[in-house]
mmCIF file of C-alpha atoms in Angstrom:
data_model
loop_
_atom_site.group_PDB
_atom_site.id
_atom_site.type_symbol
_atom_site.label_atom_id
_atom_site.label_comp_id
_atom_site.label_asym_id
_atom_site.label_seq_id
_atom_site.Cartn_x
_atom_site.Cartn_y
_atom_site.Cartn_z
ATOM 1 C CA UNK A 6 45.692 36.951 -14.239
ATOM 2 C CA UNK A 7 44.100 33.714 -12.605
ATOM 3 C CA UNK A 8 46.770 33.928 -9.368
ATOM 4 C CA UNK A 9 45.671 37.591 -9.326
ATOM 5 C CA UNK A 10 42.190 36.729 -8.887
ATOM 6 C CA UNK A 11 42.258 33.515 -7.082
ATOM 7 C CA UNK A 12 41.927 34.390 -3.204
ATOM 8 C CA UNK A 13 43.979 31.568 -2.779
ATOM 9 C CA UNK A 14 47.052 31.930 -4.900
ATOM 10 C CA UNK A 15 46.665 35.986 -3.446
ATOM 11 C CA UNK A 16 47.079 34.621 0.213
ATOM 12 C CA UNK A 17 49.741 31.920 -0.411
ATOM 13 C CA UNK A 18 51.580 34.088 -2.959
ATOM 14 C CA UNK A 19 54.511 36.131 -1.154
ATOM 15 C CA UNK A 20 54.816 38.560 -4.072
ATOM 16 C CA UNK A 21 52.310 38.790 -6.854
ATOM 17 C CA UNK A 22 52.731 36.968 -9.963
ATOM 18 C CA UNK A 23 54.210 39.063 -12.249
ATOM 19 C CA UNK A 24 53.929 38.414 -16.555
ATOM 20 C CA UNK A 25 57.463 37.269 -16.663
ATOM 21 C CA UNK A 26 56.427 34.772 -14.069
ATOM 22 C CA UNK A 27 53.799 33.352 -15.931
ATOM 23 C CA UNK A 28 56.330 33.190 -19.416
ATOM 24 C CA UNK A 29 58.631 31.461 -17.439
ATOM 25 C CA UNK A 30 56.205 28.795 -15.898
ATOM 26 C CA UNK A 31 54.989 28.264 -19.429
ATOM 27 C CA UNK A 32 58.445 27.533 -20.030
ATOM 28 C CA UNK A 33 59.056 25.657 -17.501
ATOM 29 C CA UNK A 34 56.147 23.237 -18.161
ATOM 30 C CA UNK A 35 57.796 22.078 -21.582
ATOM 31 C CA UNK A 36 60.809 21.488 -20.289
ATOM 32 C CA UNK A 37 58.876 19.415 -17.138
ATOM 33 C CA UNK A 38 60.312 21.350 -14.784
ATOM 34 C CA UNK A 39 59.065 24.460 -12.635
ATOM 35 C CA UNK A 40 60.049 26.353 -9.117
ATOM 36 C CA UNK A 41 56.200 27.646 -9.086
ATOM 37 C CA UNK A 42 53.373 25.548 -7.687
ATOM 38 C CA UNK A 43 49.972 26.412 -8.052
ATOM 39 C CA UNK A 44 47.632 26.829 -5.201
ATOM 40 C CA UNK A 45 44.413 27.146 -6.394
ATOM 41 C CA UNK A 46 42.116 25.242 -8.010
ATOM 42 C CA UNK A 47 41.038 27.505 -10.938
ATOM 43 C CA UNK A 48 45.464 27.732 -11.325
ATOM 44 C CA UNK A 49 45.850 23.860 -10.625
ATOM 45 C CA UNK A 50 43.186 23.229 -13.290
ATOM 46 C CA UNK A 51 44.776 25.521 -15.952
ATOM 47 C CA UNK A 52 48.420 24.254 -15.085
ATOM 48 C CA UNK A 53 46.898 20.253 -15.193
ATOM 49 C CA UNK A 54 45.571 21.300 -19.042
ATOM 50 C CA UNK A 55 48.925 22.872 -19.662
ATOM 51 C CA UNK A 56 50.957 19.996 -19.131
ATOM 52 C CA UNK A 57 49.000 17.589 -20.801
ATOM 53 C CA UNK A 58 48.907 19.915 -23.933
ATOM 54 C CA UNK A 59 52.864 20.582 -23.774
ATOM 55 C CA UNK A 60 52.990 16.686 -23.332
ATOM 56 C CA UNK A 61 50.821 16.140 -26.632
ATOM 57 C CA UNK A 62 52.745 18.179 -28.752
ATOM 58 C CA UNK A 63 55.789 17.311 -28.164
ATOM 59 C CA UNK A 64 55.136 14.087 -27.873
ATOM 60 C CA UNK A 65 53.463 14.016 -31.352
ATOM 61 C CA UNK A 66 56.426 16.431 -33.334
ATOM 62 C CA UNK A 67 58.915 14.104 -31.817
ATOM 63 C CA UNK A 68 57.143 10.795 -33.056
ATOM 64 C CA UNK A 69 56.422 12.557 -36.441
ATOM 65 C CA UNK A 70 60.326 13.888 -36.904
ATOM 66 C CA UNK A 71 61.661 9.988 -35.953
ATOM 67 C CA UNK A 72 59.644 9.114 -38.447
ATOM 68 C CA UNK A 73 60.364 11.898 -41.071
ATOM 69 C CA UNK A 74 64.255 11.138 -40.058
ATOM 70 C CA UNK A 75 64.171 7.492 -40.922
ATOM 71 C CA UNK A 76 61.888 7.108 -43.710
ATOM 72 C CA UNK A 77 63.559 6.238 -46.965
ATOM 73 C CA UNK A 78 62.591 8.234 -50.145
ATOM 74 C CA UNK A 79 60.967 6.539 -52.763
ATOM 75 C CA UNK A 80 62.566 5.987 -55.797
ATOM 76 C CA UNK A 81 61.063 6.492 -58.963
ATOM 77 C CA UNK A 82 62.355 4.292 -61.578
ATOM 78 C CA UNK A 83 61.458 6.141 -64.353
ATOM 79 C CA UNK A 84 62.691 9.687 -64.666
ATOM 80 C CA UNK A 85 62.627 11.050 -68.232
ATOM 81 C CA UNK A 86 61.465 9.557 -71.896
ATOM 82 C CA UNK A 87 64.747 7.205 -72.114
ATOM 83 C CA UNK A 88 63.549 5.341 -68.811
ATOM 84 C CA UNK A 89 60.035 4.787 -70.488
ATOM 85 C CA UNK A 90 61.325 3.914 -73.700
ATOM 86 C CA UNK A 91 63.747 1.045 -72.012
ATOM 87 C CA UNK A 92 61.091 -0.576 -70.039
ATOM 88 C CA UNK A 93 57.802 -2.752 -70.967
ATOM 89 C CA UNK A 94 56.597 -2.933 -67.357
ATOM 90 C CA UNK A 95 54.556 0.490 -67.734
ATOM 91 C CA UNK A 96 52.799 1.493 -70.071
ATOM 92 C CA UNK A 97 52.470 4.729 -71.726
ATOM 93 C CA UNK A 98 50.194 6.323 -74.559
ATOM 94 C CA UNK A 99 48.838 9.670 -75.615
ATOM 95 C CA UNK A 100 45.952 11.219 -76.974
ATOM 96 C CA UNK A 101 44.296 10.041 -80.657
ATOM 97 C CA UNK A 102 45.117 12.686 -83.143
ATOM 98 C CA UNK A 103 46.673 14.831 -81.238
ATOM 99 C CA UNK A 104 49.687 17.306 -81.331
ATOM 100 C CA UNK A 105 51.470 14.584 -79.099
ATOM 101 C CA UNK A 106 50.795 11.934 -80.865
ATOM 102 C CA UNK A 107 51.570 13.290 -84.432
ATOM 103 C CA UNK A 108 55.008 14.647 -82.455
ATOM 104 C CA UNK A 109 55.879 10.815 -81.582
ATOM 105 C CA UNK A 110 54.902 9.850 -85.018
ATOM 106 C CA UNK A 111 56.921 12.591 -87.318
ATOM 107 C CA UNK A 112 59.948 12.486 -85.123
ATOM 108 C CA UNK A 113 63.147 10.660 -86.796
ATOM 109 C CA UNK A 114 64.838 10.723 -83.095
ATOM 110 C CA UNK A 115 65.971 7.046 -81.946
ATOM 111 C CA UNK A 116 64.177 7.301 -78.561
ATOM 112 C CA UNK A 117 60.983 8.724 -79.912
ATOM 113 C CA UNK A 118 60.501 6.096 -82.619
ATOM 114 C CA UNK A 119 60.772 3.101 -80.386
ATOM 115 C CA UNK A 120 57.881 5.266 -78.374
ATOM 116 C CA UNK A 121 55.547 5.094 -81.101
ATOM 117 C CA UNK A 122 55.993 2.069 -81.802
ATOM 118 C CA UNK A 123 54.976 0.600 -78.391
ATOM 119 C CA UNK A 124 51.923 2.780 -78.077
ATOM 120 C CA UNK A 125 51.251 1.708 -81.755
ATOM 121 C CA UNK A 126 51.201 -1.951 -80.339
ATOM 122 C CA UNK A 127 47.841 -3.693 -79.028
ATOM 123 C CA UNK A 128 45.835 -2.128 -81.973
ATOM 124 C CA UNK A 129 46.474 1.327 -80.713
ATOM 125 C CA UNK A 130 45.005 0.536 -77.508
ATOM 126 C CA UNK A 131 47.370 2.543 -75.179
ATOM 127 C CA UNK A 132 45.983 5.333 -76.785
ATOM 128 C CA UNK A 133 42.944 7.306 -75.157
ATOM 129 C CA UNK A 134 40.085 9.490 -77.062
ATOM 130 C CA UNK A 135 39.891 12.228 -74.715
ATOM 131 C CA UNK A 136 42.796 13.823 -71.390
ATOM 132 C CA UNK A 137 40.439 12.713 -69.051
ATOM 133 C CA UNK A 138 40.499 8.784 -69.974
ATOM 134 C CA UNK A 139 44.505 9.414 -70.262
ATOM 135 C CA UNK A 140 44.380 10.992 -66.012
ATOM 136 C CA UNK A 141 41.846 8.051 -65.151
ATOM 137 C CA UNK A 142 43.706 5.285 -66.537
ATOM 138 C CA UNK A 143 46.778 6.859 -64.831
ATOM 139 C CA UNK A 144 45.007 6.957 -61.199
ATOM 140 C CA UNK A 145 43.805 3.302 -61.603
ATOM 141 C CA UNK A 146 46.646 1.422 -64.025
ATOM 142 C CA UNK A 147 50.121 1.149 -63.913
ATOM 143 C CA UNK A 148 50.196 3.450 -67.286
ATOM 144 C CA UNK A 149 51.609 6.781 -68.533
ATOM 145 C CA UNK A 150 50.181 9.655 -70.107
ATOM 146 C CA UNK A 151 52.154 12.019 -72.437
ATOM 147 C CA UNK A 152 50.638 15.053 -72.362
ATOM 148 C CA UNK A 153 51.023 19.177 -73.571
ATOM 149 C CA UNK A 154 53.078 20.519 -70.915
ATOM 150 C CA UNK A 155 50.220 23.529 -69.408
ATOM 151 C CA UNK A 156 47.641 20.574 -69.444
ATOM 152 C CA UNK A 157 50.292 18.739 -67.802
ATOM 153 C CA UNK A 158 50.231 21.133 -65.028
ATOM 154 C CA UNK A 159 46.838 22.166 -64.923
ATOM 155 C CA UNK A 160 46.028 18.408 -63.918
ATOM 156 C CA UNK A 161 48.554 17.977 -61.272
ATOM 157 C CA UNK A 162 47.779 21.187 -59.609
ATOM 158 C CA UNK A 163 44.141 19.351 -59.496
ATOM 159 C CA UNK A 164 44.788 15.960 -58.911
ATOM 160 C CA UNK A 165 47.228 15.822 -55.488
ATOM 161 C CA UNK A 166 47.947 11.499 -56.473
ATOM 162 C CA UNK A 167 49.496 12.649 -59.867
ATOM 163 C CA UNK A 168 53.345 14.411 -60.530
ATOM 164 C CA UNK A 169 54.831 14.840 -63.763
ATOM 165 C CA UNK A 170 58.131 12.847 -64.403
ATOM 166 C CA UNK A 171 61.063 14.354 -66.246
ATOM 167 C CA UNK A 172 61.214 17.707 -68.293
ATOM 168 C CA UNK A 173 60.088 18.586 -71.570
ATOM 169 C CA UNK A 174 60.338 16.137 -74.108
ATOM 170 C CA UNK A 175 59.418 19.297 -76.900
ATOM 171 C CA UNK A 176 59.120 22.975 -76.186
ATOM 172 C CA UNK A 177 56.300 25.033 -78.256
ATOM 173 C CA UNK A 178 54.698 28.181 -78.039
ATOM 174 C CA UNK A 179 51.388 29.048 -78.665
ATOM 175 C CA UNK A 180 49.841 32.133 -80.555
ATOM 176 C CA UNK A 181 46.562 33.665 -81.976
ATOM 177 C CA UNK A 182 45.863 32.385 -85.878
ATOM 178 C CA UNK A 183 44.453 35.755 -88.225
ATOM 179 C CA UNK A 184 44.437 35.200 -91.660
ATOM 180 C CA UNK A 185 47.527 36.853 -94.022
ATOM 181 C CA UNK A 186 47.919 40.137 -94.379
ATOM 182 C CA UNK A 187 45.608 40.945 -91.227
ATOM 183 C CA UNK A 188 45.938 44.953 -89.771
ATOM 184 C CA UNK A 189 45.399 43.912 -86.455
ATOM 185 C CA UNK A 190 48.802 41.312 -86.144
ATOM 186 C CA UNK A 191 51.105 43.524 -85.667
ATOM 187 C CA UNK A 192 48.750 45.229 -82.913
ATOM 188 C CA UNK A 193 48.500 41.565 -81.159
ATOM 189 C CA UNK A 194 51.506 40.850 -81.409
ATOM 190 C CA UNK A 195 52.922 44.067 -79.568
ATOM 191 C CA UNK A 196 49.993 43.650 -76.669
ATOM 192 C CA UNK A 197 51.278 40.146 -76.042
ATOM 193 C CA UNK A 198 54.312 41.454 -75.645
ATOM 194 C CA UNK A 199 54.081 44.021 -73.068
ATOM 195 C CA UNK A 200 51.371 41.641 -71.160
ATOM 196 C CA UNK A 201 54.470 39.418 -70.600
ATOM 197 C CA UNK A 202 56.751 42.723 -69.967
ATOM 198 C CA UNK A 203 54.371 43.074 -67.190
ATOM 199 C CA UNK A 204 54.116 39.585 -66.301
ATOM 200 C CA UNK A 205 50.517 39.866 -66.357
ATOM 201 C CA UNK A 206 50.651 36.613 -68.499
ATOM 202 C CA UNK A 207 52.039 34.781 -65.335
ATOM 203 C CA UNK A 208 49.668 36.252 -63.102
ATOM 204 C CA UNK A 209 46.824 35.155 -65.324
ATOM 205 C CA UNK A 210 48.429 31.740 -65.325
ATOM 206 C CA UNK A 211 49.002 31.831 -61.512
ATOM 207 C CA UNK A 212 45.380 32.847 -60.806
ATOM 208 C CA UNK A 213 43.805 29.745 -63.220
ATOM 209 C CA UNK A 214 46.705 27.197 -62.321
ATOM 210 C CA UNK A 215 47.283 27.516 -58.950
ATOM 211 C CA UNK A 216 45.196 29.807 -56.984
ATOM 212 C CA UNK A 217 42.359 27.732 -58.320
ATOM 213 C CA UNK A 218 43.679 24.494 -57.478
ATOM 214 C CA UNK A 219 43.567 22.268 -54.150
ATOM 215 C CA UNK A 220 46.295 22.696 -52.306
ATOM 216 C CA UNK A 221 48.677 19.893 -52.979
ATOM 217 C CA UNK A 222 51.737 20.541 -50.482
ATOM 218 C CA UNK A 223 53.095 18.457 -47.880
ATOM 219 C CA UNK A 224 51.574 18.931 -44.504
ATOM 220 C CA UNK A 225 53.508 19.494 -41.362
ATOM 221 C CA UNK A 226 54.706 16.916 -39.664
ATOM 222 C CA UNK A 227 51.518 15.902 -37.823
ATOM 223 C CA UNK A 228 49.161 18.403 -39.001
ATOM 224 C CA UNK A 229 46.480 16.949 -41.257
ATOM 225 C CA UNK A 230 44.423 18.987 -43.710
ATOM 226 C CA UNK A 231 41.696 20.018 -41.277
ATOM 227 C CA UNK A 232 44.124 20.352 -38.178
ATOM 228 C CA UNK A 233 44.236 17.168 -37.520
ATOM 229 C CA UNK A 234 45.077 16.059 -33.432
ATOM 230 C CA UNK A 235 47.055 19.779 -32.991
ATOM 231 C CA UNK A 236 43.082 21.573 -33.682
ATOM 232 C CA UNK A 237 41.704 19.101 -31.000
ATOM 233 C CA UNK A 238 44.678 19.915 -28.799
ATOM 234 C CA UNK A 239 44.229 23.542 -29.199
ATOM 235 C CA UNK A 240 40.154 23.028 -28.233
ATOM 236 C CA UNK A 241 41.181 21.160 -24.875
ATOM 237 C CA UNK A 242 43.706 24.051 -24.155
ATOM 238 C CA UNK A 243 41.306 26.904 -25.141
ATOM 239 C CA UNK A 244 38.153 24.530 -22.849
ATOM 240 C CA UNK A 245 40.228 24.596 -19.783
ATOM 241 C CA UNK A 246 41.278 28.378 -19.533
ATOM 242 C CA UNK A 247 37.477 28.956 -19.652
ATOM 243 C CA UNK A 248 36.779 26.711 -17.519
ATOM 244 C CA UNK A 249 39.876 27.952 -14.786
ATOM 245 C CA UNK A 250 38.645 31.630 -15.652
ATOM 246 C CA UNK A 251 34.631 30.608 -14.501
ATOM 247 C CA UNK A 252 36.066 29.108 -11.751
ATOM 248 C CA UNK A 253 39.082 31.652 -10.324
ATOM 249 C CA UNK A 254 35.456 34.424 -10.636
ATOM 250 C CA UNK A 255 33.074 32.280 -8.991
ATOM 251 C CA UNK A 256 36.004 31.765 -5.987
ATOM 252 C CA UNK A 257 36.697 35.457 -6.234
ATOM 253 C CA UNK A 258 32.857 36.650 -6.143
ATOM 254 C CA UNK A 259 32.481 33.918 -3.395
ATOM 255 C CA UNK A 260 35.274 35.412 -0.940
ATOM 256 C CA UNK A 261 33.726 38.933 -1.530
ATOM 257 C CA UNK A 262 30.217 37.916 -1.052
ATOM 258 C CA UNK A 263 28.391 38.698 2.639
ATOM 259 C CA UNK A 264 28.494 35.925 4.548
ATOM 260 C CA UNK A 265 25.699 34.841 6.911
ATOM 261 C CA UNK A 266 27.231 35.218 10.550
ATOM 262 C CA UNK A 267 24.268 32.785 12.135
ATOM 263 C CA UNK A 268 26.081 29.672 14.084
ATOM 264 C CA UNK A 269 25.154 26.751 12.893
ATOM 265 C CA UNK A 270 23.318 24.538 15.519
ATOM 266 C CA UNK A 271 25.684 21.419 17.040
ATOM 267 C CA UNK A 272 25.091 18.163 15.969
ATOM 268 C CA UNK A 273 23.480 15.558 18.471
ATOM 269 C CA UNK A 274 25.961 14.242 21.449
ATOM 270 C CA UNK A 275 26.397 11.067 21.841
ATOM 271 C CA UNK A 276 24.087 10.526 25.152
ATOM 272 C CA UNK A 277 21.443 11.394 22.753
ATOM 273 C CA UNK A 278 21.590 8.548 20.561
ATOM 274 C CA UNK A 279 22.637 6.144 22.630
ATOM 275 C CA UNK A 280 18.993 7.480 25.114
ATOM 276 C CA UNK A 281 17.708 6.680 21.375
ATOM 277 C CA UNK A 282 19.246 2.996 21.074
ATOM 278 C CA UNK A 283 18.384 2.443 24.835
ATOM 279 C CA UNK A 284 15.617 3.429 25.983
ATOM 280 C CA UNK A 285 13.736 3.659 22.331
ATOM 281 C CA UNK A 286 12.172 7.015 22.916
ATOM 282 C CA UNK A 287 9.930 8.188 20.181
ATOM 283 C CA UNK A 288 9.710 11.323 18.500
ATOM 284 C CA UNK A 289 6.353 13.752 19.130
ATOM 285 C CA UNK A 290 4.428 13.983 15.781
ATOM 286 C CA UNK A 291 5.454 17.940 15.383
ATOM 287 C CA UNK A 292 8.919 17.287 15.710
ATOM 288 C CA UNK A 293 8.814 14.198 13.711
ATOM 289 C CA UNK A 294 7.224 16.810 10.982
ATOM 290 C CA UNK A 295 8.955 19.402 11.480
ATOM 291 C CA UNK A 296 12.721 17.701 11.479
ATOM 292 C CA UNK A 297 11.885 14.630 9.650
ATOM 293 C CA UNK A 298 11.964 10.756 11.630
ATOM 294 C CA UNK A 299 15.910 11.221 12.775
ATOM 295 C CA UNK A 300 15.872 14.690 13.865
ATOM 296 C CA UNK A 301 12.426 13.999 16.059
ATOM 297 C CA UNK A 302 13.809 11.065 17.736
ATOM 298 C CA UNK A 303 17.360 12.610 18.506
ATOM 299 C CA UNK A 304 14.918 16.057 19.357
ATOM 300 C CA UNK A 305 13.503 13.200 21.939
ATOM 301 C CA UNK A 306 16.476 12.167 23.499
ATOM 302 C CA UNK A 307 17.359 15.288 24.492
ATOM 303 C CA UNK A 308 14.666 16.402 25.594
ATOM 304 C CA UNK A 309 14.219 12.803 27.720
ATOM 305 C CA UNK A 310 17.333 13.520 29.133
ATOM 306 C CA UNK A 311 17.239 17.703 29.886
ATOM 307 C CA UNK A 312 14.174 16.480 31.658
ATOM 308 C CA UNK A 313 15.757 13.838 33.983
ATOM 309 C CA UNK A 314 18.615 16.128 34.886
ATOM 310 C CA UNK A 315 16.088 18.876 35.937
ATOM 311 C CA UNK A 316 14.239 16.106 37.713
ATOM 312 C CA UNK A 317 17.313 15.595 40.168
ATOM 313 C CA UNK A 318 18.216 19.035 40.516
ATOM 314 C CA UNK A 319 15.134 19.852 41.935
ATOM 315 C CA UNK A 320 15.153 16.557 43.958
ATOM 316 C CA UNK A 321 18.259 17.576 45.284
ATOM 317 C CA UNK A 322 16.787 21.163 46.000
ATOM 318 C CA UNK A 323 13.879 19.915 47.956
ATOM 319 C CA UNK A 324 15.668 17.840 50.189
ATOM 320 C CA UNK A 325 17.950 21.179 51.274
ATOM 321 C CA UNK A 326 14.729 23.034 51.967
ATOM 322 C CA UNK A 327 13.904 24.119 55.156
ATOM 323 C CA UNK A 328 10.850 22.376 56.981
ATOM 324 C CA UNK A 329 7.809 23.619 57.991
ATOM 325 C CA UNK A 330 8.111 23.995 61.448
ATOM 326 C CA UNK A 331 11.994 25.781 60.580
ATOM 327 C CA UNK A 332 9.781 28.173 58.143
ATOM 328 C CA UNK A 333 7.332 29.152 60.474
ATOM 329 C CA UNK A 334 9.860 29.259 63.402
ATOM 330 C CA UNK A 335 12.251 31.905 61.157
ATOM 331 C CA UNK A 336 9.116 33.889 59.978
ATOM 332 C CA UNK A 337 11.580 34.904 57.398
ATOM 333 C CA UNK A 338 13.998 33.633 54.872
ATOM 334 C CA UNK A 339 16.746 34.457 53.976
ATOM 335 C CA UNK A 340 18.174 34.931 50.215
ATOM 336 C CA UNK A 341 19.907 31.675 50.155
ATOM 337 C CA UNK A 342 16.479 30.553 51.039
ATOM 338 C CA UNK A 343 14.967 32.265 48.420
ATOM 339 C CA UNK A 344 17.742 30.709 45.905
ATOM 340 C CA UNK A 345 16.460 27.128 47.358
ATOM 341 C CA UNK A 346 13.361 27.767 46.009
ATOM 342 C CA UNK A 347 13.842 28.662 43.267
ATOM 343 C CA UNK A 348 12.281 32.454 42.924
#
């Protein structure tokens, strides 16, 4: 569109740029090559912007996949209950009379005992009173909390620095308590029922887990949350095809526009200024106004030397005049006479 409107690019262009042109100088910019040069300035501009934005990007997803490509994964060292139970580097705890912790302490399993018993140690201090002590002692220790599994997830969908390690160490299910013999449990019961026949349940879940959350997924390789560099690339790109636009109009409304066919008047000669230098001829006070110090003195000059030019001329003249005596002798001139002086 900018070579169509440019008056340049439509006078240098043999055929006009066409849209598959355009696609294939885009092209041809990434891959720092093109058989199209620009001609004008509002196209020059756009191109220059272009290239440095091509140049940015892939400069930045190359540096960003190098580095994606050689990184090495860290390792966790502990990835279930039987890592945790095996090591006294980290520690671990739950919450003070809860379900958790009355799990750990009923369970006759090997693995779980020798789990109670460290968070038993130090006076029961690697237990906390509430969840949120348990995530804050996480964030800021070397210590980890055991935890029901949907609080489990309802914290790291909120908390991007946490993960959960391992699977389930016991699987429950939760339900609605109505005293015995109630009418209305076998109505509950069939309602939860086809709410998870519907997966409404997960939806619910979904909506207050997840959709509510801060997004916690890994960015693209050298996109940051806010946009990062691409969203200030993307600015410079979108700043310069304004700024090419303004300026392929202005050129376009300036080649169209009625021009002012008045010739300019010629600059001093050279006689002039050197009269100036010479002779140091002043300016008269209306030109001096009128033109300003430099213009009246050059006006001068020339006017100092038209004069002395006329002066010989009519010198010359004159002399090639006839005398008295031939005027009244020939009684009448002639119109070479007449040239001579000057009527």
């Amino acid at each position: 569109m900018l070579a169509r409107i440019s008056p340049i690019e439509r006078s240098s262009q043999r055929r006009s740029v066409s849209f598959g042109d355009a696609l294939w100088f885009l092209y041809c910019s990434l891959m720092q090559q093109s058989s199209m040069v620009p001609r004008g300035m509002s196209t020059r501009l756009l191109s220059l912007v272009w290239w440095l934005f091509a140049l940015m990007l892939v400069s930045s997803y190359t540096a960003n996949l190098a580095a994606t490509a050689t990184a090495k994964r860290m390792e966790t060292p502990i990835e279930g209950a039987e890592d945790l139970s095996k090591q006294s580097r980290i520690r671990y705890g739950t919450l003070k009379k809860g379900s958790t912790m009355t799990f750990f302490k009923e369970s006759k399993i090997e693995t779980y005992e020798r789990m109670w018993k460290s968070m038993s140690e130090e006076g029961g201090r690697r237990l906390v009173e509430s969840s949120k002590e348990g995530i804050s002692r996480v964030q800021h220790e070397e210590y980890a909390y055991l935890m029901e599994s949907s609080m489990l997830e309802y914290a790291v969908e909120r908390h991007c620095d946490l993960a959960q390690v391992g699977g389930l160490i016991d699987q429950k299910g939760y339900g609605i308590g109505l005293p015995k013999g109630s009418p209305y449990r076998a109505q509950i019961s069939r309602a939860i029922l086809r709410l998870q026949e519907k997966t409404i349940l997960t939806e619910l879940k979904n909506k207050w887990w997840k959709d509510k959350s801060h997004s916690c997924g890994a960015p693209m390789m050298g996109v940051d949350e806010d946009g990062g560099p691409v969203a200030g690339l993307a600015l410079c790109l979108l700043g310069g095809l304004v700024s090419s636009t303004v300026f392929a109009i202005t050129q376009f409304i300036a080649s169209i526009w009625p021009r002012d066919e008045t010739p300019i008047q010629s600059a001093p000669t050279l006689s002039a200024l050197l009269s100036v230098a010479v002779l140091g001829i002043k300016a008269p006070g209306e030109v001096r106004r009128k033109f300003g110090r430099l213009d009246g003195v050059v006006e001068a000059a020339d006017l100092e030397v038209t004069n002395s030019v006329l002066g010989r001329q009519r010198t010359k003249r004159a002399e090639s005049l006839p005398t008295r005596k031939d005027r009244v002798r020939k009684r009448t001139l002639t119109p070479a006479d007449m040239k001579a002086l000057g009527f």
